[in-house]
Amino acid sequence: MAHLLMVESWVGAMSRLLPRAIREAGHEFTFLTRDLHHYLRAAPEGTAHPLLGARHVLTADTNTPDTLLPYIEQLQPVLGFDGVLTSCDYYLPTAARIADRLRLPGPAPTAVEHACRKDTTRQLLAAAGLPGPRFARCADRSEAAAAAASIGYPLVLKPVDLCAGMFVRRIDDEAELVSACRALDDFPVNARGQRRTPVFLLEELLHGPEVSVETVTFEGRTQVVGVTDKSVGGAPAFIETGHMFPAALPAQDAAAAGETACRALAALGLDGVVAHTEIKLTPDGPRLVEVNPRPAGNRITELIRHVGGIDLAAAAVDLALGRRPDLRTRETGLSSAAIGFLVPRTTGVLAAIEGDDLVRQAPDLLELHLAAPGHTVKEAGSNNAYLGHVMAGDADGPGARQRVEALLSGLRPRVVTP
């Protein structure tokens, strides 16, 4: 039995999937957080959050690594951590630094820091010769105006240090650029209380379908587990509305996407990681969107487990312990699995989601999760505003996405204005 230190977590799927993977492997974990109530609020009423299954729950300022690292170092002789991990992007560099400080397995802290900064990622990949969009790193509106004139509209504006598509916007003219910059200026601190880096990227808008490549890198070798497709809506935002695994792509496109992801991971120096690399399949070939040195979110890991039996949450646990993950595929009876998200179209308070009784009876349904009545419905500007999801599978081919879309169409959210 090993003892892992989990440094913060997302409050969504991975806050349940990682504890499950740790428990099923026969290990235990200590959970370290600056605000336990951040997670308790996400648990359904009357239930215990899976993170409370930790051997210990410790409270410390996880946003200040310079004081956190000596604190963890003092705990190590007493608690005996064998590995360090997190699922939350905002704490990936911190987890890597703790593992390095304790001389435990893990990716190089510098590599993780570079991957978690979209501007640094762009610069390093360009220097390594990976083709990508034209881009500029901007510190203010005047720099943005000059960059926009040079690159040309339409553009994509991206904060360099936010996640889940927050404040990522398509920009078609100067007025939209000013508005997007102003909105970002009004968000100086992220949801975890960390002060943001006041810079952003402007990038050439790439055209073509978007996919993600799910990989595992161990001892310098990267294995492509598969390619997941993505549907996007909510313009001018880029909201993920669904995914299917495996992506319904020609073999050469899937191979090209996988090769691009492997080159990007190598250029960043990432090793000992499960990674989720987003790529646009443009008419000129694959172009990298971003590299995420952690398992995919939005339950993509579960799509993969349903289809091929590979558990990427368990792989992340193995890597944190310096062990080679089991990436052998298994027969599951499914050829494809897909998830679709219920994206709100108005704001207010959720009165009900009608039609769920019929969806629950669907023979190919894998998961149905819906927000409860009374839920506050916010404007969908990122991947943080879903009202729920539907997951379904197809035993005979790539029909899972079509089935999910049919099931989603039967759900009717009823939102009232207070």
Short mmCIF file of N, CA, C and O in Angstrom, two decimals, residues 50-151:
data_model
loop_
_atom_site.label_atom_id
_atom_site.label_comp_id
_atom_site.label_asym_id
_atom_site.label_seq_id
_atom_site.Cartn_x
_atom_site.Cartn_y
_atom_site.Cartn_z
N PRO A 50 -16.12 12.36 -2.02
CA PRO A 50 -15.07 11.33 -2.07
C PRO A 50 -13.72 11.79 -1.52
O PRO A 50 -12.94 10.96 -1.04
N LEU A 51 -13.44 13.08 -1.60
CA LEU A 51 -12.17 13.57 -1.07
C LEU A 51 -12.08 13.39 0.44
O LEU A 51 -10.99 13.38 1.01
N LEU A 52 -13.23 13.25 1.10
CA LEU A 52 -13.23 13.02 2.54
C LEU A 52 -12.85 11.59 2.89
O LEU A 52 -12.71 11.25 4.07
N GLY A 53 -12.66 10.75 1.87
CA GLY A 53 -12.16 9.41 2.10
C GLY A 53 -10.66 9.37 2.31
O GLY A 53 -10.07 8.29 2.44
N ALA A 54 -10.04 10.55 2.37
CA ALA A 54 -8.60 10.63 2.59
C ALA A 54 -8.23 10.14 3.98
O ALA A 54 -9.01 10.23 4.93
N ARG A 55 -7.01 9.62 4.09
CA ARG A 55 -6.49 9.22 5.40
C ARG A 55 -6.36 10.43 6.31
O ARG A 55 -6.66 10.37 7.50
N HIS A 56 -5.89 11.54 5.75
CA HIS A 56 -5.83 12.81 6.48
C HIS A 56 -6.32 13.90 5.55
O HIS A 56 -6.14 13.83 4.33
N VAL A 57 -6.93 14.94 6.11
CA VAL A 57 -7.25 16.17 5.38
C VAL A 57 -6.47 17.29 6.06
O VAL A 57 -6.69 17.58 7.25
N LEU A 58 -5.56 17.89 5.33
CA LEU A 58 -4.70 18.94 5.86
C LEU A 58 -5.08 20.28 5.25
O LEU A 58 -5.42 20.36 4.06
N THR A 59 -5.01 21.32 6.05
CA THR A 59 -5.28 22.67 5.57
C THR A 59 -4.00 23.49 5.63
O THR A 59 -3.34 23.56 6.67
N ALA A 60 -3.65 24.08 4.49
CA ALA A 60 -2.47 24.93 4.41
C ALA A 60 -2.65 25.85 3.22
O ALA A 60 -3.51 25.63 2.35
N ASP A 61 -1.83 26.89 3.15
CA ASP A 61 -1.92 27.85 2.05
C ASP A 61 -1.23 27.26 0.83
O ASP A 61 -0.02 27.40 0.64
N THR A 62 -2.00 26.59 -0.01
CA THR A 62 -1.45 25.95 -1.20
C THR A 62 -1.10 26.94 -2.30
O THR A 62 -0.53 26.55 -3.32
N ASN A 63 -1.45 28.21 -2.10
CA ASN A 63 -1.14 29.23 -3.10
C ASN A 63 0.22 29.88 -2.89
O ASN A 63 0.60 30.77 -3.66
N THR A 64 0.94 29.48 -1.83
CA THR A 64 2.24 30.09 -1.53
C THR A 64 3.28 28.98 -1.43
O THR A 64 3.62 28.51 -0.33
N PRO A 65 3.82 28.53 -2.57
CA PRO A 65 4.75 27.40 -2.56
C PRO A 65 5.98 27.62 -1.68
O PRO A 65 6.50 26.66 -1.10
N ASP A 66 6.45 28.86 -1.55
CA ASP A 66 7.67 29.09 -0.79
C ASP A 66 7.51 28.73 0.68
O ASP A 66 8.49 28.35 1.34
N THR A 67 6.30 28.85 1.22
CA THR A 67 6.07 28.41 2.60
C THR A 67 5.49 27.01 2.65
O THR A 67 5.67 26.28 3.64
N LEU A 68 4.80 26.60 1.58
CA LEU A 68 4.18 25.27 1.56
C LEU A 68 5.23 24.17 1.48
O LEU A 68 5.12 23.15 2.19
N LEU A 69 6.26 24.35 0.66
CA LEU A 69 7.25 23.29 0.48
C LEU A 69 7.98 22.93 1.78
O LEU A 69 8.10 21.73 2.10
N PRO A 70 8.45 23.90 2.57
CA PRO A 70 9.07 23.52 3.85
C PRO A 70 8.09 22.83 4.80
O PRO A 70 8.49 21.92 5.55
N TYR A 71 6.82 23.24 4.76
CA TYR A 71 5.81 22.60 5.61
C TYR A 71 5.65 21.12 5.23
O TYR A 71 5.63 20.24 6.11
N ILE A 72 5.56 20.83 3.92
CA ILE A 72 5.41 19.44 3.49
C ILE A 72 6.68 18.64 3.82
O ILE A 72 6.61 17.47 4.21
N GLU A 73 7.82 19.29 3.69
CA GLU A 73 9.08 18.61 3.99
C GLU A 73 9.14 18.19 5.46
O GLU A 73 9.65 17.11 5.79
N GLN A 74 8.56 19.00 6.34
CA GLN A 74 8.52 18.65 7.75
C GLN A 74 7.54 17.51 8.03
O GLN A 74 7.74 16.72 8.96
N LEU A 75 6.50 17.41 7.21
CA LEU A 75 5.52 16.34 7.39
C LEU A 75 6.02 14.99 6.88
O LEU A 75 5.57 13.94 7.35
N GLN A 76 6.93 15.03 5.91
CA GLN A 76 7.33 13.79 5.24
C GLN A 76 7.84 12.71 6.19
O GLN A 76 7.44 11.54 6.06
N PRO A 77 8.70 13.01 7.17
CA PRO A 77 9.15 11.93 8.07
C PRO A 77 8.02 11.30 8.88
O PRO A 77 8.12 10.15 9.31
N VAL A 78 6.96 12.07 9.10
CA VAL A 78 5.85 11.58 9.92
C VAL A 78 4.83 10.82 9.08
O VAL A 78 4.39 9.72 9.45
N LEU A 79 4.44 11.40 7.94
CA LEU A 79 3.37 10.81 7.14
C LEU A 79 3.88 9.89 6.03
O LEU A 79 3.14 9.02 5.57
N GLY A 80 5.08 10.11 5.56
CA GLY A 80 5.68 9.20 4.59
C GLY A 80 4.96 9.14 3.26
O GLY A 80 4.38 8.10 2.90
N PHE A 81 5.00 10.22 2.51
CA PHE A 81 4.36 10.23 1.19
C PHE A 81 5.22 9.48 0.18
O PHE A 81 6.44 9.63 0.13
N ASP A 82 4.56 8.69 -0.68
CA ASP A 82 5.25 7.94 -1.73
C ASP A 82 5.09 8.59 -3.10
O ASP A 82 5.78 8.20 -4.05
N GLY A 83 4.17 9.54 -3.21
CA GLY A 83 3.94 10.21 -4.47
C GLY A 83 3.07 11.43 -4.27
O GLY A 83 2.39 11.56 -3.24
N VAL A 84 3.10 12.32 -5.25
CA VAL A 84 2.33 13.57 -5.18
C VAL A 84 1.57 13.73 -6.48
O VAL A 84 2.12 13.48 -7.57
N LEU A 85 0.32 14.16 -6.39
CA LEU A 85 -0.47 14.37 -7.61
C LEU A 85 -1.56 15.38 -7.38
O LEU A 85 -1.91 15.72 -6.24
N THR A 86 -2.11 15.88 -8.47
CA THR A 86 -3.28 16.77 -8.45
C THR A 86 -3.94 16.64 -9.80
O THR A 86 -3.31 16.23 -10.80
N SER A 87 -5.22 16.98 -9.87
CA SER A 87 -5.90 17.03 -11.15
C SER A 87 -6.14 18.46 -11.60
O SER A 87 -6.54 18.70 -12.74
N CYS A 88 -5.91 19.42 -10.71
CA CYS A 88 -6.25 20.82 -10.98
C CYS A 88 -5.09 21.55 -11.63
O CYS A 88 -3.99 21.62 -11.06
N ASP A 89 -5.33 22.13 -12.78
CA ASP A 89 -4.28 22.82 -13.54
C ASP A 89 -3.55 23.87 -12.71
O ASP A 89 -2.33 24.04 -12.84
N TYR A 90 -4.29 24.56 -11.84
CA TYR A 90 -3.69 25.65 -11.08
C TYR A 90 -2.66 25.17 -10.07
O TYR A 90 -1.87 25.98 -9.55
N TYR A 91 -2.66 23.86 -9.78
CA TYR A 91 -1.72 23.32 -8.79
C TYR A 91 -0.78 22.27 -9.38
O TYR A 91 -0.01 21.66 -8.63
N LEU A 92 -0.79 22.08 -10.67
CA LEU A 92 0.15 21.14 -11.29
C LEU A 92 1.61 21.54 -11.04
O LEU A 92 2.43 20.68 -10.66
N PRO A 93 1.99 22.82 -11.23
CA PRO A 93 3.38 23.18 -10.94
C PRO A 93 3.74 22.98 -9.46
O PRO A 93 4.86 22.55 -9.15
N THR A 94 2.80 23.27 -8.56
CA THR A 94 3.07 23.09 -7.14
C THR A 94 3.30 21.62 -6.79
O THR A 94 4.22 21.27 -6.05
N ALA A 95 2.44 20.75 -7.34
CA ALA A 95 2.61 19.32 -7.08
C ALA A 95 3.96 18.83 -7.60
O ALA A 95 4.63 18.02 -6.95
N ALA A 96 4.36 19.32 -8.78
CA ALA A 96 5.66 18.91 -9.34
C ALA A 96 6.81 19.40 -8.46
O ALA A 96 7.80 18.67 -8.25
N ARG A 97 6.68 20.61 -7.92
CA ARG A 97 7.74 21.14 -7.06
C ARG A 97 7.83 20.36 -5.74
O ARG A 97 8.92 20.12 -5.22
N ILE A 98 6.67 19.96 -5.19
CA ILE A 98 6.69 19.18 -3.95
C ILE A 98 7.36 17.82 -4.20
O ILE A 98 8.21 17.39 -3.41
N ALA A 99 6.97 17.15 -5.30
CA ALA A 99 7.58 15.85 -5.60
C ALA A 99 9.09 15.99 -5.76
O ALA A 99 9.85 15.16 -5.26
N ASP A 100 9.50 17.04 -6.43
CA ASP A 100 10.93 17.27 -6.64
C ASP A 100 11.63 17.53 -5.30
O ASP A 100 12.72 17.01 -5.04
N ARG A 101 10.99 18.32 -4.43
CA ARG A 101 11.57 18.64 -3.13
C ARG A 101 11.73 17.39 -2.27
O ARG A 101 12.72 17.23 -1.54
N LEU A 102 10.74 16.48 -2.37
CA LEU A 102 10.78 15.26 -1.56
C LEU A 102 11.51 14.11 -2.27
O LEU A 102 11.58 13.00 -1.74
N ARG A 103 12.04 14.40 -3.46
CA ARG A 103 12.75 13.40 -4.26
C ARG A 103 11.86 12.21 -4.57
O ARG A 103 12.29 11.04 -4.52
N LEU A 104 10.62 12.51 -4.95
CA LEU A 104 9.66 11.50 -5.34
C LEU A 104 9.46 11.55 -6.86
O LEU A 104 9.83 12.53 -7.51
N PRO A 105 8.87 10.52 -7.46
CA PRO A 105 8.67 10.52 -8.91
C PRO A 105 7.79 11.68 -9.34
O PRO A 105 6.93 12.16 -8.59
N GLY A 106 8.01 12.13 -10.57
CA GLY A 106 7.18 13.20 -11.10
C GLY A 106 7.87 13.91 -12.25
O GLY A 106 9.08 13.79 -12.43
N PRO A 107 7.10 14.66 -13.03
CA PRO A 107 7.68 15.41 -14.14
C PRO A 107 8.55 16.55 -13.63
O PRO A 107 8.40 17.01 -12.48
N ALA A 108 9.45 17.03 -14.46
CA ALA A 108 10.31 18.16 -14.09
C ALA A 108 9.44 19.38 -13.83
O ALA A 108 8.60 19.73 -14.66
N PRO A 109 9.61 20.05 -12.69
CA PRO A 109 8.78 21.22 -12.39
C PRO A 109 8.81 22.28 -13.48
O PRO A 109 7.78 22.86 -13.81
N THR A 110 9.98 22.54 -14.06
CA THR A 110 10.07 23.56 -15.10
C THR A 110 9.23 23.18 -16.31
O THR A 110 8.55 24.03 -16.90
N ALA A 111 9.25 21.91 -16.69
CA ALA A 111 8.45 21.46 -17.83
C ALA A 111 6.96 21.65 -17.57
O ALA A 111 6.21 22.08 -18.46
N VAL A 112 6.52 21.35 -16.35
CA VAL A 112 5.10 21.53 -16.01
C VAL A 112 4.74 23.01 -16.02
O VAL A 112 3.68 23.40 -16.54
N GLU A 113 5.60 23.84 -15.47
CA GLU A 113 5.33 25.28 -15.47
C GLU A 113 5.21 25.81 -16.89
O GLU A 113 4.33 26.62 -17.19
N HIS A 114 6.07 25.36 -17.78
CA HIS A 114 6.01 25.81 -19.17
C HIS A 114 4.72 25.36 -19.85
O HIS A 114 4.11 26.11 -20.61
N ALA A 115 4.31 24.12 -19.57
CA ALA A 115 3.09 23.60 -20.18
C ALA A 115 1.85 24.31 -19.66
O ALA A 115 0.84 24.42 -20.38
N CYS A 116 1.90 24.78 -18.42
CA CYS A 116 0.74 25.44 -17.81
C CYS A 116 0.66 26.92 -18.16
O CYS A 116 -0.29 27.59 -17.75
N ARG A 117 1.63 27.43 -18.88
CA ARG A 117 1.59 28.81 -19.36
C ARG A 117 1.47 28.78 -20.88
O ARG A 117 2.38 28.37 -21.59
N LYS A 118 0.32 29.22 -21.39
CA LYS A 118 0.05 29.11 -22.81
C LYS A 118 1.03 29.93 -23.65
O LYS A 118 1.34 29.54 -24.79
N ASP A 119 1.51 31.05 -23.12
CA ASP A 119 2.46 31.85 -23.90
C ASP A 119 3.81 31.16 -23.99
O ASP A 119 4.44 31.10 -25.07
N THR A 120 4.29 30.60 -22.88
CA THR A 120 5.57 29.90 -22.89
C THR A 120 5.49 28.66 -23.78
O THR A 120 6.44 28.34 -24.52
N THR A 121 4.37 27.95 -23.71
CA THR A 121 4.18 26.79 -24.57
C THR A 121 4.31 27.18 -26.04
O THR A 121 5.02 26.53 -26.81
N ARG A 122 3.63 28.25 -26.42
CA ARG A 122 3.70 28.71 -27.82
C ARG A 122 5.15 29.02 -28.22
O ARG A 122 5.62 28.63 -29.28
N GLN A 123 5.85 29.73 -27.37
CA GLN A 123 7.22 30.13 -27.69
C GLN A 123 8.13 28.92 -27.83
O GLN A 123 8.94 28.84 -28.77
N LEU A 124 8.03 27.96 -26.92
CA LEU A 124 8.91 26.79 -26.96
C LEU A 124 8.59 25.90 -28.16
O LEU A 124 9.51 25.36 -28.80
N LEU A 125 7.32 25.74 -28.48
CA LEU A 125 6.97 24.88 -29.61
C LEU A 125 7.37 25.54 -30.93
O LEU A 125 7.79 24.84 -31.86
N ALA A 126 7.23 26.86 -31.01
CA ALA A 126 7.68 27.55 -32.22
C ALA A 126 9.19 27.39 -32.38
O ALA A 126 9.69 27.15 -33.49
N ALA A 127 9.93 27.50 -31.28
CA ALA A 127 11.39 27.35 -31.34
C ALA A 127 11.78 25.93 -31.74
O ALA A 127 12.83 25.72 -32.36
N ALA A 128 10.92 24.95 -31.41
CA ALA A 128 11.20 23.55 -31.75
C ALA A 128 10.76 23.20 -33.16
O ALA A 128 10.95 22.06 -33.60
N GLY A 129 10.15 24.15 -33.86
CA GLY A 129 9.76 23.93 -35.24
C GLY A 129 8.39 23.32 -35.43
O GLY A 129 8.06 22.90 -36.55
N LEU A 130 7.57 23.26 -34.39
CA LEU A 130 6.22 22.76 -34.57
C LEU A 130 5.34 23.83 -35.19
O LEU A 130 5.29 24.96 -34.68
N PRO A 131 4.66 23.53 -36.28
CA PRO A 131 3.81 24.55 -36.91
C PRO A 131 2.64 24.92 -36.02
O PRO A 131 2.05 24.06 -35.36
N GLY A 132 2.33 26.18 -35.98
CA GLY A 132 1.23 26.67 -35.16
C GLY A 132 0.68 27.96 -35.73
O GLY A 132 1.15 28.45 -36.76
N PRO A 133 -0.30 28.54 -35.08
CA PRO A 133 -0.85 29.81 -35.56
C PRO A 133 0.13 30.95 -35.32
O PRO A 133 1.00 30.87 -34.46
N ARG A 134 -0.03 32.01 -36.10
CA ARG A 134 0.69 33.23 -35.77
C ARG A 134 0.13 33.74 -34.45
O ARG A 134 -1.07 33.68 -34.20
N PHE A 135 1.01 34.26 -33.61
CA PHE A 135 0.56 34.67 -32.28
C PHE A 135 1.39 35.83 -31.78
O PHE A 135 2.49 36.11 -32.28
N ALA A 136 0.86 36.49 -30.75
CA ALA A 136 1.58 37.56 -30.08
C ALA A 136 1.20 37.54 -28.61
O ALA A 136 0.05 37.30 -28.25
N ARG A 137 2.19 37.78 -27.77
CA ARG A 137 1.98 37.89 -26.32
C ARG A 137 1.80 39.37 -26.01
O ARG A 137 2.64 40.19 -26.33
N CYS A 138 0.66 39.70 -25.38
CA CYS A 138 0.30 41.10 -25.17
C CYS A 138 0.11 41.38 -23.68
O CYS A 138 -0.47 40.57 -22.96
N ALA A 139 0.59 42.56 -23.27
CA ALA A 139 0.46 42.95 -21.86
C ALA A 139 -0.63 43.99 -21.65
O ALA A 139 -1.05 44.21 -20.51
N ASP A 140 -1.08 44.64 -22.71
CA ASP A 140 -2.11 45.66 -22.56
C ASP A 140 -2.81 45.87 -23.89
O ASP A 140 -2.48 45.23 -24.91
N ARG A 141 -3.78 46.79 -23.89
CA ARG A 141 -4.60 46.99 -25.09
C ARG A 141 -3.81 47.59 -26.24
O ARG A 141 -4.08 47.30 -27.41
N SER A 142 -2.83 48.44 -25.95
CA SER A 142 -2.06 49.04 -27.03
C SER A 142 -1.23 47.97 -27.74
O SER A 142 -1.14 47.96 -28.98
N GLU A 143 -0.62 47.06 -26.97
CA GLU A 143 0.11 45.96 -27.59
C GLU A 143 -0.84 45.06 -28.37
O GLU A 143 -0.50 44.56 -29.44
N ALA A 144 -2.04 44.86 -27.84
CA ALA A 144 -3.02 44.02 -28.52
C ALA A 144 -3.44 44.64 -29.85
O ALA A 144 -3.60 43.94 -30.86
N ALA A 145 -3.64 45.95 -29.85
CA ALA A 145 -4.05 46.62 -31.09
C ALA A 145 -2.97 46.48 -32.16
O ALA A 145 -3.27 46.22 -33.34
N ALA A 146 -1.72 46.63 -31.77
CA ALA A 146 -0.62 46.49 -32.72
C ALA A 146 -0.52 45.05 -33.23
O ALA A 146 -0.31 44.81 -34.42
N ALA A 147 -0.70 44.09 -32.32
CA ALA A 147 -0.63 42.68 -32.71
C ALA A 147 -1.76 42.32 -33.64
O ALA A 147 -1.58 41.59 -34.62
N ALA A 148 -2.96 42.83 -33.35
CA ALA A 148 -4.12 42.54 -34.20
C ALA A 148 -3.91 43.08 -35.61
O ALA A 148 -4.26 42.43 -36.60
N ALA A 149 -3.32 44.25 -35.70
CA ALA A 149 -3.05 44.83 -37.02
C ALA A 149 -2.05 43.98 -37.79
O ALA A 149 -2.13 43.86 -39.02
N SER A 150 -1.09 43.40 -37.07
CA SER A 150 -0.07 42.59 -37.72
C SER A 150 -0.60 41.21 -38.13
O SER A 150 -0.35 40.76 -39.25
N ILE A 151 -1.33 40.55 -37.22
CA ILE A 151 -1.81 39.20 -37.50
C ILE A 151 -3.04 39.24 -38.41
O ILE A 151 -3.16 38.44 -39.33
#
